[in-house]
Amino acid sequence: MPNTELIPLAGVNVVVVGGTSGLGKECTLSLLSSGARVLATGRALDKADFPREHKDGLSLLRYSYPEQAMHEVAVAAQGMFGDSLHALIHCFGPVAAKPIGETSPAEFSWLLHANAVAFHEAVQSFALQLADNRGRIIALSAAGADMLTSKHMLPAYFAAKSAQLSLVRSWARELAPRGVTVNALGLGAFEGEMKMDASRVPVGRHGAGADIGAALKFLLAQDAGYITGAFIPVSGGYSI
């Protein structure tokens, strides 16, 4: 058994929306390894494979957007954590790689809803549960979403992530008087995700789960309460 006194997130309770696959799963694994207790949602729980040593700290809940209301997840979290919810991490957000001229209005609308509107719904559903002077909300974004530059293959996706970032900053202002912070991580090229030559990344490699974990632990720390409304690239320098 690990010495919990040496684990920075021991006793921290976290909800990870979209936390059973892809980069969301990497977030969940990093949190569990750091001692946090996690409720992770996913669409296909039969495919959610986590190491046995983390089972005691992990609870899984099926959640399918937009068929289910986020309020259902909030009710489950209330039953699990009571009044001791410390963080909400929003990892859900599909990608569409198409030039802007080939992106239909329906596809663009779906990306906006799944990346921005779903984030807004999650914050509204969980805001009152998050602990005053300790609560943290973190959205997974994309490196470059803060720059408002043209994109060739992901224009609608980046537009949706830019909308999400605007919401991150508005919610940061809204919740600041309670001491609840709201920030975004701008992720770049990661192992197992969209194919990208590592030579295009200034540090010369793809990102790994530990890179996301380091950023999460930084923002979730109790001493990080003065950081809110921030967009923090976790990209190895990609997009600079």
mmCIF file of C-alpha atoms in Angstrom:
data_model
loop_
_atom_site.group_PDB
_atom_site.id
_atom_site.type_symbol
_atom_site.label_atom_id
_atom_site.label_comp_id
_atom_site.label_asym_id
_atom_site.label_seq_id
_atom_site.Cartn_x
_atom_site.Cartn_y
_atom_site.Cartn_z
ATOM 1 C CA MET A 1 0.000 0.000 0.000
ATOM 2 C CA PRO A 2 1.293 3.491 -0.836
ATOM 3 C CA ASN A 3 2.048 5.962 1.893
ATOM 4 C CA THR A 4 -0.838 8.401 1.468
ATOM 5 C CA GLU A 5 1.085 11.107 3.301
ATOM 6 C CA LEU A 6 3.357 11.281 0.263
ATOM 7 C CA ILE A 7 0.522 11.341 -2.295
ATOM 8 C CA PRO A 8 -0.425 14.930 -3.178
ATOM 9 C CA LEU A 9 -4.112 14.289 -3.954
ATOM 10 C CA ALA A 10 -4.955 11.893 -1.122
ATOM 11 C CA GLY A 11 -8.471 12.677 0.081
ATOM 12 C CA VAL A 12 -9.375 14.697 -3.021
ATOM 13 C CA ASN A 13 -12.690 13.729 -4.674
ATOM 14 C CA VAL A 14 -12.978 14.269 -8.428
ATOM 15 C CA VAL A 15 -15.584 13.780 -11.153
ATOM 16 C CA VAL A 16 -14.078 13.161 -14.604
ATOM 17 C CA VAL A 17 -16.601 13.536 -17.423
ATOM 18 C CA GLY A 18 -15.431 11.406 -20.326
ATOM 19 C CA GLY A 19 -12.855 9.749 -18.112
ATOM 20 C CA THR A 20 -12.918 6.151 -19.369
ATOM 21 C CA SER A 21 -11.158 6.384 -22.739
ATOM 22 C CA GLY A 22 -8.516 8.379 -24.614
ATOM 23 C CA LEU A 23 -7.004 11.362 -22.850
ATOM 24 C CA GLY A 24 -9.842 11.357 -20.350
ATOM 25 C CA LYS A 25 -8.707 7.917 -19.207
ATOM 26 C CA GLU A 26 -5.166 9.263 -18.852
ATOM 27 C CA CYS A 27 -6.571 11.960 -16.562
ATOM 28 C CA THR A 28 -8.383 9.353 -14.482
ATOM 29 C CA LEU A 29 -5.290 7.146 -14.190
ATOM 30 C CA SER A 30 -3.102 10.081 -13.164
ATOM 31 C CA LEU A 31 -5.582 11.143 -10.500
ATOM 32 C CA LEU A 32 -5.900 7.626 -9.111
ATOM 33 C CA SER A 33 -2.114 7.227 -9.013
ATOM 34 C CA SER A 34 -1.910 10.459 -7.022
ATOM 35 C CA GLY A 35 -4.344 9.230 -4.394
ATOM 36 C CA ALA A 36 -7.569 10.886 -5.539
ATOM 37 C CA ARG A 37 -10.966 9.210 -5.408
ATOM 38 C CA VAL A 38 -12.592 9.394 -8.848
ATOM 39 C CA LEU A 39 -16.048 9.056 -10.354
ATOM 40 C CA ALA A 40 -15.454 8.681 -14.105
ATOM 41 C CA THR A 41 -18.167 8.709 -16.750
ATOM 42 C CA GLY A 42 -18.146 7.037 -20.142
ATOM 43 C CA ARG A 43 -20.421 5.820 -22.902
ATOM 44 C CA ALA A 44 -19.117 2.235 -23.169
ATOM 45 C CA LEU A 45 -18.188 1.019 -19.699
ATOM 46 C CA ASP A 46 -17.682 -2.552 -20.926
ATOM 47 C CA LYS A 47 -14.549 -1.252 -22.669
ATOM 48 C CA ALA A 48 -13.290 0.717 -19.652
ATOM 49 C CA ASP A 49 -10.239 -1.261 -18.544
ATOM 50 C CA PHE A 50 -8.394 0.017 -15.465
ATOM 51 C CA PRO A 51 -5.587 -1.632 -13.467
ATOM 52 C CA ARG A 52 -6.785 -3.683 -10.525
ATOM 53 C CA GLU A 53 -4.772 -1.653 -8.029
ATOM 54 C CA HIS A 54 -6.929 1.401 -8.744
ATOM 55 C CA LYS A 55 -10.327 -0.251 -8.355
ATOM 56 C CA ASP A 56 -10.822 0.830 -4.730
ATOM 57 C CA GLY A 57 -10.567 4.515 -5.604
ATOM 58 C CA LEU A 58 -12.575 4.374 -8.844
ATOM 59 C CA SER A 59 -16.293 4.389 -9.547
ATOM 60 C CA LEU A 60 -17.676 4.238 -13.089
ATOM 61 C CA LEU A 61 -20.947 5.693 -14.332
ATOM 62 C CA ARG A 62 -22.437 5.354 -17.780
ATOM 63 C CA TYR A 63 -23.175 8.750 -19.308
ATOM 64 C CA SER A 64 -24.088 9.377 -22.937
ATOM 65 C CA TYR A 65 -24.349 12.922 -24.286
ATOM 66 C CA PRO A 66 -26.864 14.284 -25.223
ATOM 67 C CA GLU A 67 -29.210 11.388 -24.446
ATOM 68 C CA GLN A 68 -28.684 11.751 -20.694
ATOM 69 C CA ALA A 69 -28.796 14.901 -18.602
ATOM 70 C CA MET A 70 -25.657 15.881 -16.707
ATOM 71 C CA HIS A 71 -27.898 16.331 -13.680
ATOM 72 C CA GLU A 72 -27.963 12.517 -13.400
ATOM 73 C CA VAL A 73 -24.186 12.480 -12.969
ATOM 74 C CA ALA A 74 -24.385 15.284 -10.404
ATOM 75 C CA VAL A 75 -26.926 13.321 -8.369
ATOM 76 C CA ALA A 76 -24.672 10.249 -8.438
ATOM 77 C CA ALA A 77 -21.680 12.331 -7.360
ATOM 78 C CA GLN A 78 -23.692 13.841 -4.502
ATOM 79 C CA GLY A 79 -24.534 10.351 -3.289
ATOM 80 C CA MET A 80 -20.910 9.261 -3.530
ATOM 81 C CA PHE A 81 -19.058 12.308 -2.198
ATOM 82 C CA GLY A 82 -21.719 14.197 -0.262
ATOM 83 C CA ASP A 83 -20.545 17.748 0.351
ATOM 84 C CA SER A 84 -16.873 16.885 -0.264
ATOM 85 C CA LEU A 85 -16.522 17.240 -4.031
ATOM 86 C CA HIS A 86 -13.246 18.997 -4.841
ATOM 87 C CA ALA A 87 -12.996 18.985 -8.623
ATOM 88 C CA LEU A 88 -14.782 18.564 -11.942
ATOM 89 C CA ILE A 89 -12.665 17.695 -14.964
ATOM 90 C CA HIS A 90 -14.407 17.893 -18.340
ATOM 91 C CA CYS A 91 -12.674 15.695 -20.910
ATOM 92 C CA PHE A 92 -15.563 15.050 -23.270
ATOM 93 C CA GLY A 93 -15.246 16.694 -26.681
ATOM 94 C CA PRO A 94 -15.312 14.953 -30.079
ATOM 95 C CA VAL A 95 -13.063 15.955 -32.977
ATOM 96 C CA ALA A 96 -13.859 16.382 -36.683
ATOM 97 C CA ALA A 97 -10.964 16.767 -39.109
ATOM 98 C CA LYS A 98 -12.411 18.465 -42.190
ATOM 99 C CA PRO A 99 -11.709 21.669 -44.099
ATOM 100 C CA ILE A 100 -14.203 24.408 -43.297
ATOM 101 C CA GLY A 101 -15.842 24.206 -46.719
ATOM 102 C CA GLU A 102 -16.629 20.519 -46.202
ATOM 103 C CA THR A 103 -18.052 20.920 -42.681
ATOM 104 C CA SER A 104 -21.843 20.870 -42.705
ATOM 105 C CA PRO A 105 -23.890 23.096 -40.378
ATOM 106 C CA ALA A 106 -25.104 19.959 -38.607
ATOM 107 C CA GLU A 107 -21.531 18.798 -37.954
ATOM 108 C CA PHE A 108 -20.531 22.233 -36.717
ATOM 109 C CA SER A 109 -23.578 22.408 -34.456
ATOM 110 C CA TRP A 110 -22.717 19.001 -32.960
ATOM 111 C CA LEU A 111 -19.126 20.058 -32.242
ATOM 112 C CA LEU A 112 -20.304 23.257 -30.552
ATOM 113 C CA HIS A 113 -22.787 21.379 -28.403
ATOM 114 C CA ALA A 114 -20.469 18.526 -27.467
ATOM 115 C CA ASN A 115 -17.452 20.719 -26.661
ATOM 116 C CA ALA A 116 -18.929 23.998 -25.406
ATOM 117 C CA VAL A 117 -22.596 23.553 -24.471
ATOM 118 C CA ALA A 118 -21.883 20.250 -22.694
ATOM 119 C CA PHE A 119 -19.140 21.951 -20.663
ATOM 120 C CA HIS A 120 -21.549 24.745 -19.712
ATOM 121 C CA GLU A 121 -24.170 22.186 -18.641
ATOM 122 C CA ALA A 122 -21.594 20.333 -16.539
ATOM 123 C CA VAL A 123 -20.488 23.466 -14.707
ATOM 124 C CA GLN A 124 -24.080 24.490 -14.021
ATOM 125 C CA SER A 125 -24.834 20.998 -12.706
ATOM 126 C CA PHE A 126 -21.827 20.783 -10.386
ATOM 127 C CA ALA A 127 -21.058 24.370 -9.341
ATOM 128 C CA LEU A 128 -23.018 24.243 -6.099
ATOM 129 C CA GLN A 129 -21.494 20.897 -5.101
ATOM 130 C CA LEU A 130 -17.911 22.101 -5.332
ATOM 131 C CA ALA A 131 -16.334 23.054 -2.040
ATOM 132 C CA ASP A 132 -15.930 26.777 -1.349
ATOM 133 C CA ASN A 133 -12.294 27.931 -1.279
ATOM 134 C CA ARG A 134 -11.184 24.548 -2.632
ATOM 135 C CA GLY A 135 -13.247 23.705 -5.701
ATOM 136 C CA ARG A 136 -11.543 23.220 -9.076
ATOM 137 C CA ILE A 137 -12.961 22.972 -12.597
ATOM 138 C CA ILE A 138 -10.653 21.983 -15.448
ATOM 139 C CA ALA A 139 -11.568 21.665 -19.129
ATOM 140 C CA LEU A 140 -9.451 19.753 -21.610
ATOM 141 C CA SER A 141 -8.920 22.035 -24.589
ATOM 142 C CA ALA A 142 -6.573 22.018 -27.579
ATOM 143 C CA ALA A 143 -3.223 23.745 -28.011
ATOM 144 C CA GLY A 144 -3.844 26.851 -30.093
ATOM 145 C CA ALA A 145 -7.522 27.275 -29.166
ATOM 146 C CA ASP A 146 -6.618 30.553 -27.467
ATOM 147 C CA MET A 147 -4.983 32.089 -30.558
ATOM 148 C CA LEU A 148 -8.024 32.528 -32.870
ATOM 149 C CA THR A 149 -5.970 31.746 -35.959
ATOM 150 C CA SER A 150 -7.189 29.948 -39.072
ATOM 151 C CA LYS A 151 -7.106 26.151 -39.082
ATOM 152 C CA HIS A 152 -6.988 23.957 -42.179
ATOM 153 C CA MET A 153 -8.148 20.501 -41.048
ATOM 154 C CA LEU A 154 -9.802 21.223 -37.666
ATOM 155 C CA PRO A 155 -11.538 24.591 -38.091
ATOM 156 C CA ALA A 156 -14.926 23.691 -36.590
ATOM 157 C CA TYR A 157 -13.327 21.814 -33.712
ATOM 158 C CA PHE A 158 -11.089 24.754 -32.826
ATOM 159 C CA ALA A 159 -14.042 27.134 -33.088
ATOM 160 C CA ALA A 160 -15.882 24.942 -30.581
ATOM 161 C CA LYS A 161 -12.856 24.828 -28.261
ATOM 162 C CA SER A 162 -12.482 28.611 -28.508
ATOM 163 C CA ALA A 163 -16.133 28.933 -27.471
ATOM 164 C CA GLN A 164 -15.438 26.599 -24.576
ATOM 165 C CA LEU A 165 -12.471 28.736 -23.524
ATOM 166 C CA SER A 166 -14.676 31.825 -23.476
ATOM 167 C CA LEU A 167 -17.017 29.945 -21.153
ATOM 168 C CA VAL A 168 -14.073 28.872 -18.977
ATOM 169 C CA ARG A 169 -13.163 32.498 -18.429
ATOM 170 C CA SER A 170 -16.744 33.624 -17.825
ATOM 171 C CA TRP A 171 -17.275 30.870 -15.277
ATOM 172 C CA ALA A 172 -13.925 31.723 -13.682
ATOM 173 C CA ARG A 173 -15.199 35.232 -13.023
ATOM 174 C CA GLU A 174 -18.582 33.953 -11.848
ATOM 175 C CA LEU A 175 -17.182 31.467 -9.326
ATOM 176 C CA ALA A 176 -14.139 33.433 -8.142
ATOM 177 C CA PRO A 177 -15.939 34.968 -5.117
ATOM 178 C CA ARG A 178 -16.472 31.445 -3.780
ATOM 179 C CA GLY A 179 -12.821 30.498 -4.235
ATOM 180 C CA VAL A 180 -13.664 27.993 -6.993
ATOM 181 C CA THR A 181 -11.191 28.138 -9.888
ATOM 182 C CA VAL A 182 -11.893 27.373 -13.559
ATOM 183 C CA ASN A 183 -9.042 26.696 -15.998
ATOM 184 C CA ALA A 184 -8.300 24.967 -19.301
ATOM 185 C CA LEU A 185 -5.443 22.730 -20.415
ATOM 186 C CA GLY A 186 -4.450 23.139 -24.076
ATOM 187 C CA LEU A 187 -3.334 19.666 -25.124
ATOM 188 C CA GLY A 188 -1.116 19.056 -28.134
ATOM 189 C CA ALA A 189 -0.013 15.832 -29.847
ATOM 190 C CA PHE A 190 -0.357 12.868 -27.491
ATOM 191 C CA GLU A 191 0.460 9.210 -27.810
ATOM 192 C CA GLY A 192 -2.428 7.200 -29.221
ATOM 193 C CA GLU A 193 -4.423 10.232 -30.303
ATOM 194 C CA MET A 194 -4.528 12.045 -33.658
ATOM 195 C CA LYS A 195 -1.547 11.170 -35.818
ATOM 196 C CA MET A 196 1.096 13.865 -35.888
ATOM 197 C CA ASP A 197 4.791 13.659 -36.609
ATOM 198 C CA ALA A 198 6.677 14.272 -33.350
ATOM 199 C CA SER A 199 9.209 16.333 -35.312
ATOM 200 C CA ARG A 200 6.550 19.072 -35.473
ATOM 201 C CA VAL A 201 6.620 19.298 -31.671
ATOM 202 C CA PRO A 202 9.466 21.554 -30.457
ATOM 203 C CA VAL A 203 10.435 19.222 -27.602
ATOM 204 C CA GLY A 204 10.647 16.369 -30.131
ATOM 205 C CA ARG A 205 8.177 13.857 -28.707
ATOM 206 C CA HIS A 206 4.502 13.142 -28.213
ATOM 207 C CA GLY A 207 2.865 13.872 -24.899
ATOM 208 C CA ALA A 208 2.217 11.123 -22.340
ATOM 209 C CA GLY A 209 -0.246 10.620 -19.525
ATOM 210 C CA ALA A 210 2.321 11.824 -17.003
ATOM 211 C CA ASP A 211 2.427 15.207 -18.749
ATOM 212 C CA ILE A 212 -1.305 15.677 -18.248
ATOM 213 C CA GLY A 213 -1.024 14.370 -14.698
ATOM 214 C CA ALA A 214 1.600 16.953 -13.772
ATOM 215 C CA ALA A 215 -0.620 19.788 -14.983
ATOM 216 C CA LEU A 216 -3.663 18.386 -13.196
ATOM 217 C CA LYS A 217 -1.823 18.047 -9.895
ATOM 218 C CA PHE A 218 -0.576 21.626 -10.237
ATOM 219 C CA LEU A 219 -4.067 23.055 -10.747
ATOM 220 C CA LEU A 220 -5.755 20.782 -8.199
ATOM 221 C CA ALA A 221 -3.332 21.659 -5.413
ATOM 222 C CA GLN A 222 -4.789 23.654 -2.556
ATOM 223 C CA ASP A 223 -2.095 26.291 -3.109
ATOM 224 C CA ALA A 224 -3.304 26.916 -6.696
ATOM 225 C CA GLY A 225 -6.320 28.928 -5.598
ATOM 226 C CA TYR A 226 -5.015 32.166 -7.142
ATOM 227 C CA ILE A 227 -4.907 30.690 -10.656
ATOM 228 C CA THR A 228 -8.219 30.975 -12.495
ATOM 229 C CA GLY A 229 -9.381 31.749 -16.019
ATOM 230 C CA ALA A 230 -6.058 30.459 -17.350
ATOM 231 C CA PHE A 231 -5.298 28.562 -20.553
ATOM 232 C CA ILE A 232 -2.240 26.404 -19.901
ATOM 233 C CA PRO A 233 -0.657 24.682 -22.922
ATOM 234 C CA VAL A 234 0.460 21.094 -22.316
ATOM 235 C CA SER A 235 1.864 20.622 -25.781
ATOM 236 C CA GLY A 236 5.644 20.438 -25.796
ATOM 237 C CA GLY A 237 5.672 23.854 -27.443
ATOM 238 C CA TYR A 238 3.315 22.921 -30.284
ATOM 239 C CA SER A 239 1.358 25.956 -31.576
ATOM 240 C CA ILE A 240 3.839 28.543 -30.272
#
